[in-house]
Amino acid sequence: MDTAGNGRKVCALCVAGVLAGTVLVGCGDEDGTGDGARGSSAQGKTQEQGTQAVRSAYDRTAEEDTAKVRLRVQTSAQGASESANGQGAVDLDDGDSVMTLTVQGQRIEQRVVDQVLYQKMPRGQAPGGKPWIKIDLGKVSAQQGTGDRSMSDPAQSAAYAKAITDKDVTKKGTATIDGVETTHYRVSVDVAELPNGDALRQQVGPTLPMDVWLDEEGRMRRQQVDMTLKSAPGSTQRSSTDASPSAQRVTVRTVMDFTDFGTEVEADAPPAGQVTDMTGKALEQGKKQG
């Protein structure tokens, strides 16, 4: 199995414009650094075991091939809050997925097929008079300098976790999720390890907090990422009278639950005649933000 490839593709849900930078744990082959006699205490062993569990969780999840996924995103800015919810299924091997999203009370059908995002917009909202839009995520990610990793593939951040050390992982306790007993870990992700890490660091700071809940088989059952985003450099959204730093901040909490491993996933592209290609618009927007 190509664990690096699977690592990038697990949970390729692509909630474009809704899912903000979700990070999934990736595997790491590095052993812990030599601790010496003092580092072999029970507490040190517990930390080391937790680090190894978090490092391997991504591959253990990917080995299940498919899963159902439930998504919750809460975004807050300047005293206002918006939420988005989604549920569906993902092929953990090739990244295809099908989801139904609810955003501001409106339902959006979404599919990812061969790294192309398709969304069926609410009636009357799709451009071009067709029910579906599509964005070639490969082209957009290439423009962003993230190689073959989709811009909205939560798994694109997977490789970063291999750089974590024992001090970056803390065991927080246990919890029951969807009837499954899990162990809760808090992880500090080094933002510099992310694609475009230098630019992202300016917006979210040096580290990104992530919580994961692993079942007894070491598989991911829940992942939570909390981000506090500043306005991008050069942003024109801030007025001359708006001097409050908090006015530029957006907080995003993204939670994904994994259930029903082995579930059937049928992700098919809609008929070409029903689709408007928005890839060009996405690339144009990317240039303006660059």
PDB file of C-alpha atoms in Angstrom:
ATOM      1  CA  MET A   1       0.000   0.000   0.000  1.00  0.00           C
ATOM      2  CA  ASP A   2       1.246   3.477  -0.828  1.00  0.00           C
ATOM      3  CA  THR A   3       0.848   4.956   2.628  1.00  0.00           C
ATOM      4  CA  ALA A   4       1.985   8.397   1.540  1.00  0.00           C
ATOM      5  CA  GLY A   5      -0.612   8.438  -1.235  1.00  0.00           C
ATOM      6  CA  ASN A   6      -3.322   7.128   1.052  1.00  0.00           C
ATOM      7  CA  GLY A   7      -2.238   9.627   3.620  1.00  0.00           C
ATOM      8  CA  ARG A   8      -2.977  12.454   1.255  1.00  0.00           C
ATOM      9  CA  LYS A   9      -6.309  11.048   0.172  1.00  0.00           C
ATOM     10  CA  VAL A  10      -8.043   9.974   3.386  1.00  0.00           C
ATOM     11  CA  CYS A  11     -11.190  11.977   3.838  1.00  0.00           C
ATOM     12  CA  ALA A  12     -10.909  13.953   0.613  1.00  0.00           C
ATOM     13  CA  LEU A  13     -14.210  15.612   1.361  1.00  0.00           C
ATOM     14  CA  CYS A  14     -13.527  18.944  -0.295  1.00  0.00           C
ATOM     15  CA  VAL A  15     -16.090  21.091   1.420  1.00  0.00           C
ATOM     16  CA  ALA A  16     -15.000  23.980  -0.772  1.00  0.00           C
ATOM     17  CA  GLY A  17     -15.437  27.341   0.909  1.00  0.00           C
ATOM     18  CA  VAL A  18     -16.704  25.637   4.049  1.00  0.00           C
ATOM     19  CA  LEU A  19     -13.970  23.336   5.233  1.00  0.00           C
ATOM     20  CA  ALA A  20     -11.083  25.514   6.324  1.00  0.00           C
ATOM     21  CA  GLY A  21      -7.786  23.749   6.485  1.00  0.00           C
ATOM     22  CA  THR A  22      -8.636  20.566   8.295  1.00  0.00           C
ATOM     23  CA  VAL A  23      -5.593  18.576   9.319  1.00  0.00           C
ATOM     24  CA  LEU A  24      -5.492  14.812   9.483  1.00  0.00           C
ATOM     25  CA  VAL A  25      -2.787  12.913  11.253  1.00  0.00           C
ATOM     26  CA  GLY A  26      -0.137  11.276   9.104  1.00  0.00           C
ATOM     27  CA  CYS A  27       2.214   8.432   9.810  1.00  0.00           C
ATOM     28  CA  GLY A  28       5.796   8.946  10.861  1.00  0.00           C
ATOM     29  CA  ASP A  29       8.598   6.435  10.549  1.00  0.00           C
ATOM     30  CA  GLU A  30      10.955   8.185  12.907  1.00  0.00           C
ATOM     31  CA  ASP A  31      11.587   6.584  16.289  1.00  0.00           C
ATOM     32  CA  GLY A  32      11.547   8.730  19.385  1.00  0.00           C
ATOM     33  CA  THR A  33      14.850  10.311  20.250  1.00  0.00           C
ATOM     34  CA  GLY A  34      17.007   8.564  22.798  1.00  0.00           C
ATOM     35  CA  ASP A  35      15.658   9.400  26.214  1.00  0.00           C
ATOM     36  CA  GLY A  36      18.327   7.899  28.432  1.00  0.00           C
ATOM     37  CA  ALA A  37      17.602   6.382  31.808  1.00  0.00           C
ATOM     38  CA  ARG A  38      15.629   9.357  33.069  1.00  0.00           C
ATOM     39  CA  GLY A  39      13.330   9.323  30.033  1.00  0.00           C
ATOM     40  CA  SER A  40      12.240   5.744  30.601  1.00  0.00           C
ATOM     41  CA  SER A  41       9.806   6.665  33.363  1.00  0.00           C
ATOM     42  CA  ALA A  42       6.201   5.528  33.181  1.00  0.00           C
ATOM     43  CA  GLN A  43       5.141   9.033  32.195  1.00  0.00           C
ATOM     44  CA  GLY A  44       7.752   9.155  29.433  1.00  0.00           C
ATOM     45  CA  LYS A  45       6.617   5.787  28.099  1.00  0.00           C
ATOM     46  CA  THR A  46       3.002   6.926  28.123  1.00  0.00           C
ATOM     47  CA  GLN A  47       3.898  10.032  26.129  1.00  0.00           C
ATOM     48  CA  GLU A  48       5.931   8.017  23.652  1.00  0.00           C
ATOM     49  CA  GLN A  49       3.115   5.519  23.195  1.00  0.00           C
ATOM     50  CA  GLY A  50       0.672   8.358  22.616  1.00  0.00           C
ATOM     51  CA  THR A  51       2.939   9.933  20.011  1.00  0.00           C
ATOM     52  CA  GLN A  52       3.324   6.661  18.145  1.00  0.00           C
ATOM     53  CA  ALA A  53      -0.440   6.081  18.284  1.00  0.00           C
ATOM     54  CA  VAL A  54      -1.131   9.480  16.769  1.00  0.00           C
ATOM     55  CA  ARG A  55       1.547   9.045  14.110  1.00  0.00           C
ATOM     56  CA  SER A  56       0.147   5.706  12.956  1.00  0.00           C
ATOM     57  CA  ALA A  57      -3.564   6.586  13.233  1.00  0.00           C
ATOM     58  CA  TYR A  58      -3.780   7.974   9.744  1.00  0.00           C
ATOM     59  CA  ASP A  59      -2.562   4.821   8.036  1.00  0.00           C
ATOM     60  CA  ARG A  60      -4.661   2.595  10.274  1.00  0.00           C
ATOM     61  CA  THR A  61      -7.693   4.598   9.203  1.00  0.00           C
ATOM     62  CA  ALA A  62      -6.733   4.515   5.520  1.00  0.00           C
ATOM     63  CA  GLU A  63      -6.393   0.739   5.611  1.00  0.00           C
ATOM     64  CA  GLU A  64     -10.145   0.490   6.165  1.00  0.00           C
ATOM     65  CA  ASP A  65     -10.690   1.559   2.518  1.00  0.00           C
ATOM     66  CA  THR A  66     -13.981   3.420   3.087  1.00  0.00           C
ATOM     67  CA  ALA A  67     -15.952   5.116   5.850  1.00  0.00           C
ATOM     68  CA  LYS A  68     -18.955   7.260   6.542  1.00  0.00           C
ATOM     69  CA  VAL A  69     -18.073  10.778   7.617  1.00  0.00           C
ATOM     70  CA  ARG A  70     -19.993  13.410   9.542  1.00  0.00           C
ATOM     71  CA  LEU A  71     -18.717  16.996   9.361  1.00  0.00           C
ATOM     72  CA  ARG A  72     -19.387  20.079  11.462  1.00  0.00           C
ATOM     73  CA  VAL A  73     -17.824  23.476  10.828  1.00  0.00           C
ATOM     74  CA  GLN A  74     -18.394  26.504  13.059  1.00  0.00           C
ATOM     75  CA  THR A  75     -17.055  29.869  11.862  1.00  0.00           C
ATOM     76  CA  SER A  76     -17.098  33.020  13.991  1.00  0.00           C
ATOM     77  CA  ALA A  77     -16.024  36.559  13.134  1.00  0.00           C
ATOM     78  CA  GLN A  78     -16.816  39.992  14.584  1.00  0.00           C
ATOM     79  CA  GLY A  79     -19.494  38.625  16.865  1.00  0.00           C
ATOM     80  CA  ALA A  80     -21.293  36.680  14.150  1.00  0.00           C
ATOM     81  CA  SER A  81     -21.298  32.903  13.811  1.00  0.00           C
ATOM     82  CA  GLU A  82     -22.170  30.538  10.973  1.00  0.00           C
ATOM     83  CA  SER A  83     -22.310  26.776  10.889  1.00  0.00           C
ATOM     84  CA  ALA A  84     -22.156  24.129   8.205  1.00  0.00           C
ATOM     85  CA  ASN A  85     -22.879  20.443   8.511  1.00  0.00           C
ATOM     86  CA  GLY A  86     -22.316  17.553   6.182  1.00  0.00           C
ATOM     87  CA  GLN A  87     -22.584  13.815   6.021  1.00  0.00           C
ATOM     88  CA  GLY A  88     -21.594  11.256   3.465  1.00  0.00           C
ATOM     89  CA  ALA A  89     -19.024   8.632   2.629  1.00  0.00           C
ATOM     90  CA  VAL A  90     -15.440   8.641   1.432  1.00  0.00           C
ATOM     91  CA  ASP A  91     -13.209   6.179  -0.366  1.00  0.00           C
ATOM     92  CA  LEU A  92     -10.065   6.217   1.746  1.00  0.00           C
ATOM     93  CA  ASP A  93      -8.015   4.732  -1.068  1.00  0.00           C
ATOM     94  CA  ASP A  94      -8.660   7.058  -4.011  1.00  0.00           C
ATOM     95  CA  GLY A  95     -10.206  10.048  -2.237  1.00  0.00           C
ATOM     96  CA  ASP A  96     -13.577   9.980  -4.034  1.00  0.00           C
ATOM     97  CA  SER A  97     -16.480  11.040  -1.850  1.00  0.00           C
ATOM     98  CA  VAL A  98     -20.167  11.871  -1.786  1.00  0.00           C
ATOM     99  CA  MET A  99     -21.662  14.313   0.696  1.00  0.00           C
ATOM    100  CA  THR A 100     -24.745  16.330   1.458  1.00  0.00           C
ATOM    101  CA  LEU A 101     -23.965  19.706   3.015  1.00  0.00           C
ATOM    102  CA  THR A 102     -26.254  22.067   4.857  1.00  0.00           C
ATOM    103  CA  VAL A 103     -24.968  25.628   4.802  1.00  0.00           C
ATOM    104  CA  GLN A 104     -27.079  28.475   6.162  1.00  0.00           C
ATOM    105  CA  GLY A 105     -30.156  26.302   5.876  1.00  0.00           C
ATOM    106  CA  GLN A 106     -29.508  25.364   2.254  1.00  0.00           C
ATOM    107  CA  ARG A 107     -28.620  21.883   1.044  1.00  0.00           C
ATOM    108  CA  ILE A 108     -25.763  21.276  -1.364  1.00  0.00           C
ATOM    109  CA  GLU A 109     -25.030  17.923  -2.948  1.00  0.00           C
ATOM    110  CA  GLN A 110     -21.328  17.351  -3.387  1.00  0.00           C
ATOM    111  CA  ARG A 111     -19.136  14.757  -5.066  1.00  0.00           C
ATOM    112  CA  VAL A 112     -15.403  14.416  -5.518  1.00  0.00           C
ATOM    113  CA  VAL A 113     -14.429  12.207  -8.452  1.00  0.00           C
ATOM    114  CA  ASP A 114     -10.810  11.818  -9.587  1.00  0.00           C
ATOM    115  CA  GLN A 115      -9.796  15.029  -7.780  1.00  0.00           C
ATOM    116  CA  VAL A 116     -12.587  17.038  -9.396  1.00  0.00           C
ATOM    117  CA  LEU A 117     -15.113  18.715  -7.123  1.00  0.00           C
ATOM    118  CA  TYR A 118     -18.777  18.761  -8.200  1.00  0.00           C
ATOM    119  CA  GLN A 119     -21.437  20.696  -6.322  1.00  0.00           C
ATOM    120  CA  LYS A 120     -25.149  20.818  -7.044  1.00  0.00           C
ATOM    121  CA  MET A 121     -26.189  24.256  -5.904  1.00  0.00           C
ATOM    122  CA  PRO A 122     -29.600  25.276  -4.551  1.00  0.00           C
ATOM    123  CA  ARG A 123     -32.112  26.018  -7.302  1.00  0.00           C
ATOM    124  CA  GLY A 124     -31.357  29.221  -9.146  1.00  0.00           C
ATOM    125  CA  GLN A 125     -27.922  29.747  -7.606  1.00  0.00           C
ATOM    126  CA  ALA A 126     -25.698  27.829 -10.017  1.00  0.00           C
ATOM    127  CA  PRO A 127     -24.067  29.949 -12.745  1.00  0.00           C
ATOM    128  CA  GLY A 128     -24.565  29.112 -16.403  1.00  0.00           C
ATOM    129  CA  GLY A 129     -28.118  27.900 -15.913  1.00  0.00           C
ATOM    130  CA  LYS A 130     -26.948  24.384 -15.095  1.00  0.00           C
ATOM    131  CA  PRO A 131     -27.533  22.579 -11.793  1.00  0.00           C
ATOM    132  CA  TRP A 132     -23.912  21.545 -11.170  1.00  0.00           C
ATOM    133  CA  ILE A 133     -20.569  23.347 -10.974  1.00  0.00           C
ATOM    134  CA  LYS A 134     -17.145  21.760 -11.013  1.00  0.00           C
ATOM    135  CA  ILE A 135     -13.627  22.751  -9.979  1.00  0.00           C
ATOM    136  CA  ASP A 136     -10.516  20.819 -10.951  1.00  0.00           C
ATOM    137  CA  LEU A 137      -8.801  20.639  -7.585  1.00  0.00           C
ATOM    138  CA  GLY A 138      -5.573  19.378  -9.114  1.00  0.00           C
ATOM    139  CA  LYS A 139      -5.168  22.549 -11.177  1.00  0.00           C
ATOM    140  CA  VAL A 140      -6.022  24.796  -8.245  1.00  0.00           C
ATOM    141  CA  SER A 141      -3.620  23.024  -5.899  1.00  0.00           C
ATOM    142  CA  ALA A 142      -0.879  23.206  -8.545  1.00  0.00           C
ATOM    143  CA  GLN A 143      -1.362  26.976  -8.698  1.00  0.00           C
ATOM    144  CA  GLN A 144      -1.043  27.123  -4.924  1.00  0.00           C
ATOM    145  CA  GLY A 145       2.180  25.169  -5.031  1.00  0.00           C
ATOM    146  CA  THR A 146       0.855  22.139  -3.171  1.00  0.00           C
ATOM    147  CA  GLY A 147       1.729  19.661  -5.907  1.00  0.00           C
ATOM    148  CA  ASP A 148      -0.853  16.953  -6.459  1.00  0.00           C
ATOM    149  CA  ARG A 149      -2.572  17.588  -3.144  1.00  0.00           C
ATOM    150  CA  SER A 150      -6.047  19.009  -3.341  1.00  0.00           C
ATOM    151  CA  MET A 151      -6.485  22.459  -1.845  1.00  0.00           C
ATOM    152  CA  SER A 152      -9.515  21.242   0.030  1.00  0.00           C
ATOM    153  CA  ASP A 153      -8.377  17.715   0.771  1.00  0.00           C
ATOM    154  CA  PRO A 154      -8.251  17.578   4.565  1.00  0.00           C
ATOM    155  CA  ALA A 155      -5.661  14.879   4.200  1.00  0.00           C
ATOM    156  CA  GLN A 156      -3.192  17.153   2.444  1.00  0.00           C
ATOM    157  CA  SER A 157      -1.908  18.122   5.868  1.00  0.00           C
ATOM    158  CA  ALA A 158      -1.279  14.538   6.892  1.00  0.00           C
ATOM    159  CA  ALA A 159       2.455  14.423   6.408  1.00  0.00           C
ATOM    160  CA  TYR A 160       3.011  17.196   8.918  1.00  0.00           C
ATOM    161  CA  ALA A 161       2.212  15.002  11.893  1.00  0.00           C
ATOM    162  CA  LYS A 162       5.278  12.860  11.244  1.00  0.00           C
ATOM    163  CA  ALA A 163       7.337  15.738  12.590  1.00  0.00           C
ATOM    164  CA  ILE A 164       5.622  15.747  15.976  1.00  0.00           C
ATOM    165  CA  THR A 165       7.612  14.802  19.058  1.00  0.00           C
ATOM    166  CA  ASP A 166       6.569  13.504  22.463  1.00  0.00           C
ATOM    167  CA  LYS A 167       6.186  17.052  23.735  1.00  0.00           C
ATOM    168  CA  ASP A 168       3.618  17.759  21.004  1.00  0.00           C
ATOM    169  CA  VAL A 169       1.145  15.047  22.054  1.00  0.00           C
ATOM    170  CA  THR A 170      -0.853  15.013  25.284  1.00  0.00           C
ATOM    171  CA  LYS A 171      -3.258  12.297  26.366  1.00  0.00           C
ATOM    172  CA  LYS A 172      -6.457  13.988  27.557  1.00  0.00           C
ATOM    173  CA  GLY A 173      -8.520  10.976  28.631  1.00  0.00           C
ATOM    174  CA  THR A 174     -11.204   8.758  27.154  1.00  0.00           C
ATOM    175  CA  ALA A 175     -14.598   9.329  25.556  1.00  0.00           C
ATOM    176  CA  THR A 176     -17.393   7.351  23.936  1.00  0.00           C
ATOM    177  CA  ILE A 177     -18.120   8.431  20.357  1.00  0.00           C
ATOM    178  CA  ASP A 178     -20.997   6.808  18.491  1.00  0.00           C
ATOM    179  CA  GLY A 179     -20.919   3.978  21.025  1.00  0.00           C
ATOM    180  CA  VAL A 180     -17.178   3.369  20.550  1.00  0.00           C
ATOM    181  CA  GLU A 181     -14.662   3.779  23.377  1.00  0.00           C
ATOM    182  CA  THR A 182     -11.860   6.116  22.301  1.00  0.00           C
ATOM    183  CA  THR A 183      -8.691   7.706  23.652  1.00  0.00           C
ATOM    184  CA  HIS A 184      -8.446  11.465  23.297  1.00  0.00           C
ATOM    185  CA  TYR A 185      -5.132  13.098  22.350  1.00  0.00           C
ATOM    186  CA  ARG A 186      -4.301  16.758  21.861  1.00  0.00           C
ATOM    187  CA  VAL A 187      -1.676  17.473  19.217  1.00  0.00           C
ATOM    188  CA  SER A 188       0.303  20.594  18.369  1.00  0.00           C
ATOM    189  CA  VAL A 189       0.996  20.731  14.619  1.00  0.00           C
ATOM    190  CA  ASP A 190       3.988  22.695  13.330  1.00  0.00           C
ATOM    191  CA  VAL A 191       2.513  25.095  10.775  1.00  0.00           C
ATOM    192  CA  ALA A 192       5.878  25.390   9.030  1.00  0.00           C
ATOM    193  CA  GLU A 193       5.415  21.783   7.882  1.00  0.00           C
ATOM    194  CA  LEU A 194       2.197  22.607   6.005  1.00  0.00           C
ATOM    195  CA  PRO A 195       2.061  23.448   2.276  1.00  0.00           C
ATOM    196  CA  ASN A 196       2.683  27.199   1.966  1.00  0.00           C
ATOM    197  CA  GLY A 197       3.573  27.042   5.645  1.00  0.00           C
ATOM    198  CA  ASP A 198       5.335  30.421   5.722  1.00  0.00           C
ATOM    199  CA  ALA A 199       2.263  32.234   4.427  1.00  0.00           C
ATOM    200  CA  LEU A 200      -0.092  30.215   6.613  1.00  0.00           C
ATOM    201  CA  ARG A 201       2.047  30.943   9.658  1.00  0.00           C
ATOM    202  CA  GLN A 202       1.318  34.655   9.205  1.00  0.00           C
ATOM    203  CA  GLN A 203      -2.387  33.915   9.492  1.00  0.00           C
ATOM    204  CA  VAL A 204      -2.620  31.186  12.150  1.00  0.00           C
ATOM    205  CA  GLY A 205       0.637  31.464  14.090  1.00  0.00           C
ATOM    206  CA  PRO A 206       3.440  28.915  14.572  1.00  0.00           C
ATOM    207  CA  THR A 207       1.331  25.993  15.735  1.00  0.00           C
ATOM    208  CA  LEU A 208      -2.120  24.566  15.058  1.00  0.00           C
ATOM    209  CA  PRO A 209      -4.042  22.771  17.830  1.00  0.00           C
ATOM    210  CA  MET A 210      -5.665  19.490  16.855  1.00  0.00           C
ATOM    211  CA  ASP A 211      -7.582  16.926  18.885  1.00  0.00           C
ATOM    212  CA  VAL A 212      -7.990  13.310  17.792  1.00  0.00           C
ATOM    213  CA  TRP A 213      -9.972  10.439  19.266  1.00  0.00           C
ATOM    214  CA  LEU A 214      -8.638   6.959  18.438  1.00  0.00           C
ATOM    215  CA  ASP A 215     -10.414   3.643  18.928  1.00  0.00           C
ATOM    216  CA  GLU A 216      -8.776   0.535  20.388  1.00  0.00           C
ATOM    217  CA  GLU A 217      -7.524  -0.414  16.929  1.00  0.00           C
ATOM    218  CA  GLY A 218      -5.781   2.936  16.555  1.00  0.00           C
ATOM    219  CA  ARG A 219      -8.192   4.289  13.944  1.00  0.00           C
ATOM    220  CA  MET A 220      -9.420   7.856  13.782  1.00  0.00           C
ATOM    221  CA  ARG A 221     -12.948   8.218  15.102  1.00  0.00           C
ATOM    222  CA  ARG A 222     -13.021  11.987  15.542  1.00  0.00           C
ATOM    223  CA  GLN A 223     -10.766  14.858  14.597  1.00  0.00           C
ATOM    224  CA  GLN A 224     -11.156  18.460  15.704  1.00  0.00           C
ATOM    225  CA  VAL A 225      -9.126  21.418  14.488  1.00  0.00           C
ATOM    226  CA  ASP A 226      -9.437  24.925  15.927  1.00  0.00           C
ATOM    227  CA  MET A 227      -8.016  27.718  13.818  1.00  0.00           C
ATOM    228  CA  THR A 228      -7.806  31.441  14.458  1.00  0.00           C
ATOM    229  CA  LEU A 229      -7.193  33.183  11.140  1.00  0.00           C
ATOM    230  CA  LYS A 230      -5.995  36.723  10.636  1.00  0.00           C
ATOM    231  CA  SER A 231      -6.784  38.665   7.487  1.00  0.00           C
ATOM    232  CA  ALA A 232      -4.394  37.817   4.702  1.00  0.00           C
ATOM    233  CA  PRO A 233      -1.596  40.323   4.083  1.00  0.00           C
ATOM    234  CA  GLY A 234      -2.806  43.098   1.822  1.00  0.00           C
ATOM    235  CA  SER A 235      -6.445  42.423   2.632  1.00  0.00           C
ATOM    236  CA  THR A 236      -8.723  45.348   1.812  1.00  0.00           C
ATOM    237  CA  GLN A 237     -11.488  44.226   4.119  1.00  0.00           C
ATOM    238  CA  ARG A 238     -10.271  46.311   7.018  1.00  0.00           C
ATOM    239  CA  SER A 239     -11.372  49.921   6.983  1.00  0.00           C
ATOM    240  CA  SER A 240      -9.274  52.851   8.177  1.00  0.00           C
ATOM    241  CA  THR A 241     -11.519  53.224  11.208  1.00  0.00           C
ATOM    242  CA  ASP A 242     -11.242  49.568  12.162  1.00  0.00           C
ATOM    243  CA  ALA A 243      -8.221  49.432  14.426  1.00  0.00           C
ATOM    244  CA  SER A 244      -9.241  46.434  16.475  1.00  0.00           C
ATOM    245  CA  PRO A 245      -7.029  43.378  15.863  1.00  0.00           C
ATOM    246  CA  SER A 246      -9.908  41.105  16.845  1.00  0.00           C
ATOM    247  CA  ALA A 247     -11.994  42.509  13.992  1.00  0.00           C
ATOM    248  CA  GLN A 248      -9.593  40.846  11.573  1.00  0.00           C
ATOM    249  CA  ARG A 249      -9.764  37.436  13.200  1.00  0.00           C
ATOM    250  CA  VAL A 250     -11.901  34.521  12.134  1.00  0.00           C
ATOM    251  CA  THR A 251     -12.134  31.418  14.296  1.00  0.00           C
ATOM    252  CA  VAL A 252     -12.992  28.096  12.672  1.00  0.00           C
ATOM    253  CA  ARG A 253     -13.725  24.835  14.467  1.00  0.00           C
ATOM    254  CA  THR A 254     -13.905  21.796  12.196  1.00  0.00           C
ATOM    255  CA  VAL A 255     -14.977  18.404  13.540  1.00  0.00           C
ATOM    256  CA  MET A 256     -15.094  15.191  11.521  1.00  0.00           C
ATOM    257  CA  ASP A 257     -16.448  11.864  12.797  1.00  0.00           C
ATOM    258  CA  PHE A 258     -15.636   8.544  11.112  1.00  0.00           C
ATOM    259  CA  THR A 259     -18.035   5.590  11.332  1.00  0.00           C
ATOM    260  CA  ASP A 260     -19.089   2.473   9.422  1.00  0.00           C
ATOM    261  CA  PHE A 261     -15.708   1.520   8.010  1.00  0.00           C
ATOM    262  CA  GLY A 262     -16.131  -0.560   4.850  1.00  0.00           C
ATOM    263  CA  THR A 263     -19.315   1.196   3.757  1.00  0.00           C
ATOM    264  CA  GLU A 264     -20.129   1.360   0.036  1.00  0.00           C
ATOM    265  CA  VAL A 265     -19.133   4.556  -1.781  1.00  0.00           C
ATOM    266  CA  GLU A 266     -20.554   5.417  -5.222  1.00  0.00           C
ATOM    267  CA  ALA A 267     -19.130   8.676  -6.511  1.00  0.00           C
ATOM    268  CA  ASP A 268     -19.973   9.362 -10.154  1.00  0.00           C
ATOM    269  CA  ALA A 269     -19.524  12.565 -12.109  1.00  0.00           C
ATOM    270  CA  PRO A 270     -22.817  14.174 -13.193  1.00  0.00           C
ATOM    271  CA  PRO A 271     -23.596  14.350 -16.937  1.00  0.00           C
ATOM    272  CA  ALA A 272     -21.301  16.842 -18.667  1.00  0.00           C
ATOM    273  CA  GLY A 273     -24.251  18.756 -20.083  1.00  0.00           C
ATOM    274  CA  GLN A 274     -25.426  19.603 -16.559  1.00  0.00           C
ATOM    275  CA  VAL A 275     -22.111  21.026 -15.371  1.00  0.00           C
ATOM    276  CA  THR A 276     -20.570  24.509 -15.525  1.00  0.00           C
ATOM    277  CA  ASP A 277     -16.773  24.477 -15.183  1.00  0.00           C
ATOM    278  CA  MET A 278     -15.696  27.031 -12.567  1.00  0.00           C
ATOM    279  CA  THR A 279     -12.028  26.061 -12.501  1.00  0.00           C
ATOM    280  CA  GLY A 280     -11.010  29.226 -14.385  1.00  0.00           C
ATOM    281  CA  LYS A 281     -12.830  31.419 -11.863  1.00  0.00           C
ATOM    282  CA  ALA A 282     -11.158  29.587  -8.988  1.00  0.00           C
ATOM    283  CA  LEU A 283      -7.724  30.060 -10.562  1.00  0.00           C
ATOM    284  CA  GLU A 284      -8.430  33.741 -11.188  1.00  0.00           C
ATOM    285  CA  GLN A 285      -9.488  34.228  -7.580  1.00  0.00           C
ATOM    286  CA  GLY A 286      -6.361  32.430  -6.436  1.00  0.00           C
ATOM    287  CA  LYS A 287      -4.168  34.848  -8.383  1.00  0.00           C
ATOM    288  CA  LYS A 288      -5.898  37.851  -6.808  1.00  0.00           C
ATOM    289  CA  GLN A 289      -5.336  36.432  -3.338  1.00  0.00           C
ATOM    290  CA  GLY A 290      -1.756  35.490  -4.078  1.00  0.00           C
TER     291      GLY A 290
END
